Coordinates of C-alpha atoms in Angstrom, one line a residue:
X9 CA 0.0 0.0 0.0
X10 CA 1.3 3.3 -0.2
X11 CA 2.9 4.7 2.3
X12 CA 4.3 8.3 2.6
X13 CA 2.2 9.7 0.4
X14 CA 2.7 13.2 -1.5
X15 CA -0.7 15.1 -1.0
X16 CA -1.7 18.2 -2.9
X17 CA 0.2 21.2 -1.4
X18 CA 1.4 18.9 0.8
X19 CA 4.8 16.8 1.8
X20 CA 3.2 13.4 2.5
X21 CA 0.1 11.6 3.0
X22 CA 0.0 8.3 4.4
X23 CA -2.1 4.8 4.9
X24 CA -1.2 1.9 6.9
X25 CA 2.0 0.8 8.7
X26 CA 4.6 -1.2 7.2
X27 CA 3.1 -5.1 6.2
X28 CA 4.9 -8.2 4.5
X29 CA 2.6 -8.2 1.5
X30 CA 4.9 -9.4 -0.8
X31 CA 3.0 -12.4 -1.5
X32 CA -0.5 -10.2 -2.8
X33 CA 1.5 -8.2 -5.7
X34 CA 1.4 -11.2 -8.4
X35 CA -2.0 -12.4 -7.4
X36 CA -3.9 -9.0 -6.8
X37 CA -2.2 -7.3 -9.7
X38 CA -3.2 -10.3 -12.3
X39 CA -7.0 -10.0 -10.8
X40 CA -6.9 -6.6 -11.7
X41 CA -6.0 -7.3 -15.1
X42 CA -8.2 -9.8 -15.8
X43 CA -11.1 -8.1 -14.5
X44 CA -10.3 -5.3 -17.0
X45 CA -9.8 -2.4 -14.8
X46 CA -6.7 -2.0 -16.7
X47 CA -2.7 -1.3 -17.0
X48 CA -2.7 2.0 -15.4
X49 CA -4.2 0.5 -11.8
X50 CA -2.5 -2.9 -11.9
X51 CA 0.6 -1.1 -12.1
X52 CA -0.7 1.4 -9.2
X53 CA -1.7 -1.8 -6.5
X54 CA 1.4 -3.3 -7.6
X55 CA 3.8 -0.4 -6.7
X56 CA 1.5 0.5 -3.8
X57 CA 2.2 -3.1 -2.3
X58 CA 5.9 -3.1 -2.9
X59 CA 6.3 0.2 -1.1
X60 CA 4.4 -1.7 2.0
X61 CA 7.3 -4.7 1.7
X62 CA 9.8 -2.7 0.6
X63 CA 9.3 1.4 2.3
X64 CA 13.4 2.5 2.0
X65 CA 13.3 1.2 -1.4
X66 CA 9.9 2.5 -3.9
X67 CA 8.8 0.3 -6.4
X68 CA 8.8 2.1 -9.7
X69 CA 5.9 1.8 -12.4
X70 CA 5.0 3.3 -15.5
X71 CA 3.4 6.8 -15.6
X72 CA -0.5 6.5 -15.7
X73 CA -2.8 9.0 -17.3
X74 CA -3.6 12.3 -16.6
X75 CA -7.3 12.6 -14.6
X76 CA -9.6 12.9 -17.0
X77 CA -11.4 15.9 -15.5
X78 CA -10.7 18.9 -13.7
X79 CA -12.1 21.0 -10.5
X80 CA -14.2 23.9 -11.2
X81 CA -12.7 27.4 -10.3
X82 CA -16.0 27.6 -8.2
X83 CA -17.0 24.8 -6.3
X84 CA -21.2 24.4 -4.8
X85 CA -21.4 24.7 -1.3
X86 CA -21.9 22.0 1.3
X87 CA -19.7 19.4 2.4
X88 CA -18.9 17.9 5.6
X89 CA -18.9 20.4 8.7
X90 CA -16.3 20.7 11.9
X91 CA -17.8 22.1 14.7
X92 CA -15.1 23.6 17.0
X93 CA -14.5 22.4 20.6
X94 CA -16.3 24.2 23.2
X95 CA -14.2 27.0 24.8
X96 CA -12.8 25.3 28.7
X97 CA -14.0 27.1 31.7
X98 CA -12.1 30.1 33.5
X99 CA -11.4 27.6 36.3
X100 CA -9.9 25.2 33.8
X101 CA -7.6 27.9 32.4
X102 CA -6.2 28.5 35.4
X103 CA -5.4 25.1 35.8
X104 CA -3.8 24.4 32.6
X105 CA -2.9 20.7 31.4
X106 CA -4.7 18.1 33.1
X107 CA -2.4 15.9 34.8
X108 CA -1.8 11.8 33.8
X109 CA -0.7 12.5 30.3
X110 CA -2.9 12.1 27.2
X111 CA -6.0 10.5 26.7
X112 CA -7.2 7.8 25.4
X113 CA -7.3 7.0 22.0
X114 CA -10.7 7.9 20.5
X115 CA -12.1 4.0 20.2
X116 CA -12.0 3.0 15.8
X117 CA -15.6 2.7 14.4
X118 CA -16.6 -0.9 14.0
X119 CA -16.1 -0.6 10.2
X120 CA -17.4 -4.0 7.9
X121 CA -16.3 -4.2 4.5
X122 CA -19.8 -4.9 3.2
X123 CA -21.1 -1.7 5.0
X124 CA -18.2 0.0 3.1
X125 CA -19.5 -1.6 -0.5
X126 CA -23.2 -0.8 0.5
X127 CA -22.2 2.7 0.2
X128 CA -21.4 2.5 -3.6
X129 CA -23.5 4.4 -5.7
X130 CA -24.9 2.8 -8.6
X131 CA -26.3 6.3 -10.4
X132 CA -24.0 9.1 -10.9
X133 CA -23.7 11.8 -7.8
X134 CA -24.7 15.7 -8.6
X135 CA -22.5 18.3 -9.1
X136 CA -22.4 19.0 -5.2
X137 CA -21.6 15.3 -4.6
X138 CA -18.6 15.6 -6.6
X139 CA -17.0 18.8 -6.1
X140 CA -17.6 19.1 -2.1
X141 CA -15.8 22.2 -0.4
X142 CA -13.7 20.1 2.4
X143 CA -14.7 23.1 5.7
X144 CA -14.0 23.5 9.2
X145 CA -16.3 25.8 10.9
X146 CA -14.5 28.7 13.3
X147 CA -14.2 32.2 13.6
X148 CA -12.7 34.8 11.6
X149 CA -9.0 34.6 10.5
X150 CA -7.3 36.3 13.3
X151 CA -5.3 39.6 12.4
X152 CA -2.9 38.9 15.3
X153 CA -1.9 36.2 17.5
X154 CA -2.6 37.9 21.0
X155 CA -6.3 40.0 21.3
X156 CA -6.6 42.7 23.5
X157 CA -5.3 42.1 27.2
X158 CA -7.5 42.3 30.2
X159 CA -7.0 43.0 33.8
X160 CA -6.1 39.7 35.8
X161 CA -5.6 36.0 35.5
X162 CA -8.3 34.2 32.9
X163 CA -9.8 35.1 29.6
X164 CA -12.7 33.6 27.1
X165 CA -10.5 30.9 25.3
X166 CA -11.2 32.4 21.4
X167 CA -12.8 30.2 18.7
X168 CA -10.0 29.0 16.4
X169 CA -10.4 30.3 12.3
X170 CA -12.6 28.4 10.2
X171 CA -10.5 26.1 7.7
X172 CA -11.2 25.1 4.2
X173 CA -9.1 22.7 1.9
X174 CA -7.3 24.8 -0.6
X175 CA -7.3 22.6 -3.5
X176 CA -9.1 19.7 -5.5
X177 CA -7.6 16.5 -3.0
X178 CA -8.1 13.4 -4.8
X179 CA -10.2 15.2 -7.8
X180 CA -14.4 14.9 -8.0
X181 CA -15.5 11.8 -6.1
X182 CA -17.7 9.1 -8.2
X183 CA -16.7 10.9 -11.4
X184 CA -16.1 7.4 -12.8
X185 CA -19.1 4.9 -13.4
X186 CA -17.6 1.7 -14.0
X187 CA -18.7 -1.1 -16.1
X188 CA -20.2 -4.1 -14.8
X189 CA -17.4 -6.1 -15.7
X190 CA -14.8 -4.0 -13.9
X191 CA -16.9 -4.4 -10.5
X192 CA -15.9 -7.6 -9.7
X193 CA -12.4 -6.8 -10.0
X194 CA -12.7 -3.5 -7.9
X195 CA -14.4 -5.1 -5.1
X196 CA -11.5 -7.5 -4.8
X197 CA -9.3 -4.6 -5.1
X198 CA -11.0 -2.7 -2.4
X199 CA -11.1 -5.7 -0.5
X200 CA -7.9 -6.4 -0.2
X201 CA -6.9 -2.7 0.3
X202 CA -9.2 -3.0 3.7
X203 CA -7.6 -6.3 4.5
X204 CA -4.3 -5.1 4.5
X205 CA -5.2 -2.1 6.6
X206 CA -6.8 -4.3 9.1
X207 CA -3.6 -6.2 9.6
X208 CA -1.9 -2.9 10.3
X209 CA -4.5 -2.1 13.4
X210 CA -1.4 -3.7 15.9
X211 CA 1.8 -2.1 14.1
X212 CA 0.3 1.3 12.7
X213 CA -3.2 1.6 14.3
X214 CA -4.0 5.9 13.8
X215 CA -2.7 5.1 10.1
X216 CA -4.9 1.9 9.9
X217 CA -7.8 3.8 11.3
X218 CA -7.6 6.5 9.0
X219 CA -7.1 4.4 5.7
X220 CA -10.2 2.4 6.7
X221 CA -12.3 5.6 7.1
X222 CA -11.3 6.2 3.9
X223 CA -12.1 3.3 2.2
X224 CA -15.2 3.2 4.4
X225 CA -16.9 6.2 1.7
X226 CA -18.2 7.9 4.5
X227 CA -16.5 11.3 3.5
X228 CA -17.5 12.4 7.2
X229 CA -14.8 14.4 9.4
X230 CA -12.7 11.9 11.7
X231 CA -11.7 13.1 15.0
X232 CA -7.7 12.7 15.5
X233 CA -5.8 11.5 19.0
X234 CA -3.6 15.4 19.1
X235 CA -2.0 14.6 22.4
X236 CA -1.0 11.2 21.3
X237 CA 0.2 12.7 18.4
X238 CA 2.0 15.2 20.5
X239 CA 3.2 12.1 22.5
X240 CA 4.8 10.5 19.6
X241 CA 6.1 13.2 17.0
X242 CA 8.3 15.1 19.4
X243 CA 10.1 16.9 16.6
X244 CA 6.1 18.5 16.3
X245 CA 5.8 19.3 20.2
X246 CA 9.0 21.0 20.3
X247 CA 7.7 23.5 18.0
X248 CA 4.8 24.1 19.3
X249 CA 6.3 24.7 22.7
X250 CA 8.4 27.3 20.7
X251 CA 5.2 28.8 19.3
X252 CA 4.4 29.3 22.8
X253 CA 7.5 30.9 23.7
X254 CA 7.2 33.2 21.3
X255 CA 3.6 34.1 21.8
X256 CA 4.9 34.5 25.7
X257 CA 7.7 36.8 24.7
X258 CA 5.8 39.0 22.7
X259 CA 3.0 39.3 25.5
X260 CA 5.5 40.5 28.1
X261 CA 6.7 43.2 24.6
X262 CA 2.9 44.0 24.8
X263 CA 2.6 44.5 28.6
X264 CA 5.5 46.5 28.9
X265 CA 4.3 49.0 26.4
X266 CA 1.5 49.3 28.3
X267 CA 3.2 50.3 31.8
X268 CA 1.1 47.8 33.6
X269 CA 2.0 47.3 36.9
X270 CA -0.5 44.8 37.6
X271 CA -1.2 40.7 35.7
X272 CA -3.0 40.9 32.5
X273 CA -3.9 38.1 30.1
X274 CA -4.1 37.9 26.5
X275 CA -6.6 35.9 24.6
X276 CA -4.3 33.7 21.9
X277 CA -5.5 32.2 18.6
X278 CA -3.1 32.0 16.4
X279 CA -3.1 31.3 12.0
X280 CA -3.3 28.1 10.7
X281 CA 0.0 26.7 10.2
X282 CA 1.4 23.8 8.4
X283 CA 3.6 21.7 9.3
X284 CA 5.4 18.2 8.2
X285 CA 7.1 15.1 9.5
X286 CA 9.3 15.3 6.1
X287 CA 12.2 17.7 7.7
X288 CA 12.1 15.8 11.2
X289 CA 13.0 12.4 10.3
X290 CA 9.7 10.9 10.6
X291 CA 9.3 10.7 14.5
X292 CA 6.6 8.6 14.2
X293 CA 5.8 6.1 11.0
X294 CA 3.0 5.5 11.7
X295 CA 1.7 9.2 12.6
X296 CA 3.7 9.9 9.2
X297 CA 1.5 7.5 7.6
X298 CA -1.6 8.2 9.0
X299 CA -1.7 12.5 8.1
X300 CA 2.0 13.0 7.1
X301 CA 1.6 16.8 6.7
X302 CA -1.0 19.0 9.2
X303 CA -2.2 22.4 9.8
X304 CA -2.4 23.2 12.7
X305 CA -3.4 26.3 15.4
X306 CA -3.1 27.2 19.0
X307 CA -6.1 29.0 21.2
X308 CA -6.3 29.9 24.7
X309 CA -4.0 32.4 26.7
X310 CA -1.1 33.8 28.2
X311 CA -0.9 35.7 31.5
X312 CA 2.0 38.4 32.0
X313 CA 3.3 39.1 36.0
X314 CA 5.1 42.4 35.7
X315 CA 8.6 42.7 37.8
X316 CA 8.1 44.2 41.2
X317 CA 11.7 45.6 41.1
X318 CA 13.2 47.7 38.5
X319 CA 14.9 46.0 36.0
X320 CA 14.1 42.4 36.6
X321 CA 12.8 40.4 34.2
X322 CA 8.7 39.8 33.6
X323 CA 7.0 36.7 34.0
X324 CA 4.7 35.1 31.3
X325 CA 3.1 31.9 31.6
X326 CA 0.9 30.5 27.9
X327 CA -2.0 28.4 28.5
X328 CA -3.2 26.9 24.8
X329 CA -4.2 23.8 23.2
X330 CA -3.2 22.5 19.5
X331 CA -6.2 22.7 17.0
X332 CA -5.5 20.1 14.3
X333 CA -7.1 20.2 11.0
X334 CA -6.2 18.0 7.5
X335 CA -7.5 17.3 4.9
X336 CA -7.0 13.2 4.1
X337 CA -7.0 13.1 0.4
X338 CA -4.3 11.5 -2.3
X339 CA -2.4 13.5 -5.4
X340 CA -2.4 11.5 -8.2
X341 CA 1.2 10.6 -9.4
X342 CA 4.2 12.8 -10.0
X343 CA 6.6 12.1 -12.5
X344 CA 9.8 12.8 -10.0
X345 CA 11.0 9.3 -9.3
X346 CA 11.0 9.6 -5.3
X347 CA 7.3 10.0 -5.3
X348 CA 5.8 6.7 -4.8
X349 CA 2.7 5.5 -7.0
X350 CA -0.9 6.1 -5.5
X351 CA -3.0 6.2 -8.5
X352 CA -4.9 3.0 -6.5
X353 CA -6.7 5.3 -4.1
X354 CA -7.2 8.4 -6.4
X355 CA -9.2 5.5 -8.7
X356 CA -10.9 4.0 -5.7
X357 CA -12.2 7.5 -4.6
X358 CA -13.4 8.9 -8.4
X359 CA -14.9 5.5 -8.9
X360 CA -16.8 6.1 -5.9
X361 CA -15.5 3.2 -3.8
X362 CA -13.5 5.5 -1.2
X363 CA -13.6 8.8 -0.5
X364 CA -11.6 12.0 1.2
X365 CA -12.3 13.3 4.8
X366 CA -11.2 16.1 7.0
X367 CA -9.1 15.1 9.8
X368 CA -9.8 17.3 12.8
X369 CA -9.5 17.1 16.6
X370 CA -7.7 19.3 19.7
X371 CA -5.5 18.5 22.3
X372 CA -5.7 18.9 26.5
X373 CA -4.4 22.6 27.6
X374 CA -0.8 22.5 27.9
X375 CA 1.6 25.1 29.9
X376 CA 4.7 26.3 29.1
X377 CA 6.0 29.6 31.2
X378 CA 9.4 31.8 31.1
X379 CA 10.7 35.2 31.9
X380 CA 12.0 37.8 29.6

């Protein structure tokens, strides 16, 4: 299966963890064939499997076809919705992160491979179906990181910006109706796709999860495990903890301009950003697998303590969560050698088998404090 993906305007995209599935490239790629789905995808499963058994080293297969349509400058609206989390309580700001480290992992849906096929449309989807704006719901984008300050300890933690996929993912969904003859063929296909997933649940289970919600043809937003991912990508957590550094930094700036001589607090919610595994040496595989590159935000606070004496450093001490949004969707193939092949799951979500999602979720409030 494919397995470090290069997403639109992005620097990877991932599935499931690592599998010896040498044994299904021969067999699945001549079903394929024979079914008549074609060169282009037999070559596409085939590569896809070879970069599971063989991730340093890339199978390399011929160059496929270009997609055979093109998104609209102007997309319908609709589409699947985020809403954001609920702003904590003042009493909850004060405390900051909960103790006894993340939480668990939100539980996988008790996914069936024939619920997945009884999604498949048989009659082509509208326009709206096909060409659905990928949107987070928020607030407005926010001209600064810090809002206004306010006498004392604990603000309203701000809504974080409203997010919307900036390009075409994995191209219209369903565009393709395939013949009857192909079917059989891309059932098995699919099927062993989901297989191969579910054998990952042990080694790579947030990349398992996520390539079965895919395949499942849902389309509908997937909640992500942010503190484990904080947990286990610490190239990721370092730089956030910058982000708050910074954001504490240029508080106390703030609060200094303002002769304060009393605490003040600063609402934060900061732009989205992205960031990648690809420059960190892939912390975590699996987490690489699973979203590879995220955009991500930070709301809550950060509370300045001016000096008592003069000349002493101030106080600052930055109370935000990570806001996680991503858009789980496949490019099809570039010509540059190092990108691997995943022309399989762009075909699987235009022929209406799979489809993209939005990866979303929020971690626990987490502290980080420092004088300046």
């Amino acid at each position: 299966m494919v397995l470090g993906a290069h997403r639109r305007g992005d620097g990877g995209e991932g599935a499931t963890g690592y599998l010896a599935a040498t044994m299904l490239v021969a067999a699945l790629a001549g079903a394929i064939v024979q079914s008549g789905v074609g060169l282009t995808v037999a070559n596409g499963i085939g590569s896809a499997v070879c970069g599971v058994a063989q991730p340093e080293a890339p199978c390399r297969t011929a160059a496929p076809a270009p997609v055979r349509a093109t998104i609209p400058a102007a997309v319908p609206t609709g589409g699947p919705t985020v809403m954001p989390t609920a702003a904590p309580t003042a009493a909850a700001a004060r405390q900051g992160p909960a103790a006894g480290g993340s939480p668990a992992a939100t539980a996988p849906e008790d996914l069936r491979w024939t619920d997945a096929i009884a999604r498949y449309r048989w009659s082509r989807p509208s326009e709206q179906e096909m060409f659905p704006p990928m949107i987070a719901a928020g607030g407005p984008q926010p001209g600064s990181p810090l809002g206004a300050p306010v006498s004392g300890l604990t603000v309203r933690e701000p809504t974080q910006p409203a997010f919307t996929r900036q390009d075409g993912g994995s191209g219209p969904w369903h565009l393709d109706q395939a013949d009857p003859f192909m079917l059989p063929g891309l059932f098995s296909l699919h099927a062993t796709l989901w297989d191969v997933a579910k054998l990952a649940q042990k080694s790579s289970p947030h990349a398992s999860r996520n390539l079965l919600h895919f395949l499942g043809n849902s389309g509908t937003p997937l909640r992500q495990d942010v503190d484990r991912f904080l947990a286990d990508v610490p190239g990721f957590a370092a730089d956030v903890a910058e982000d708050q550094a910074a954001l504490g930094r240029l508080a106390i700036k703030r609060a200094r301009a303002s002769r304060t001589t009393e605490p003040v607090t600063f609402p934060v919610n900061t732009s989205w950003d992205h960031w990648t595994q690809r420059d960190k040496k892939k912390d975590s595989d699996d987490w690489w697998r699973a979203l590879g590159g995220i955009n991500y935000n930070q709301t809550g606070q950060v509370t300045v303590w001016p000096s008592n004496e003069p000349g002493a450093p101030w106080r600052y001490e930055v109370t935000t969560r990570v806001n996680l949004r991503d858009p789980y969707d496949w490019e099809w193939p570039s010509t540059r050698a190092e990108h691997e092949d995943h022309s399989v799951f762009v075909v699987m979500h235009q022929w209406g088998l799979a489809r993209d999602f939005l990866a979303f979720g929020s971690s626990r409030l987490r502290l980080r404090a420092g004088v300046r």
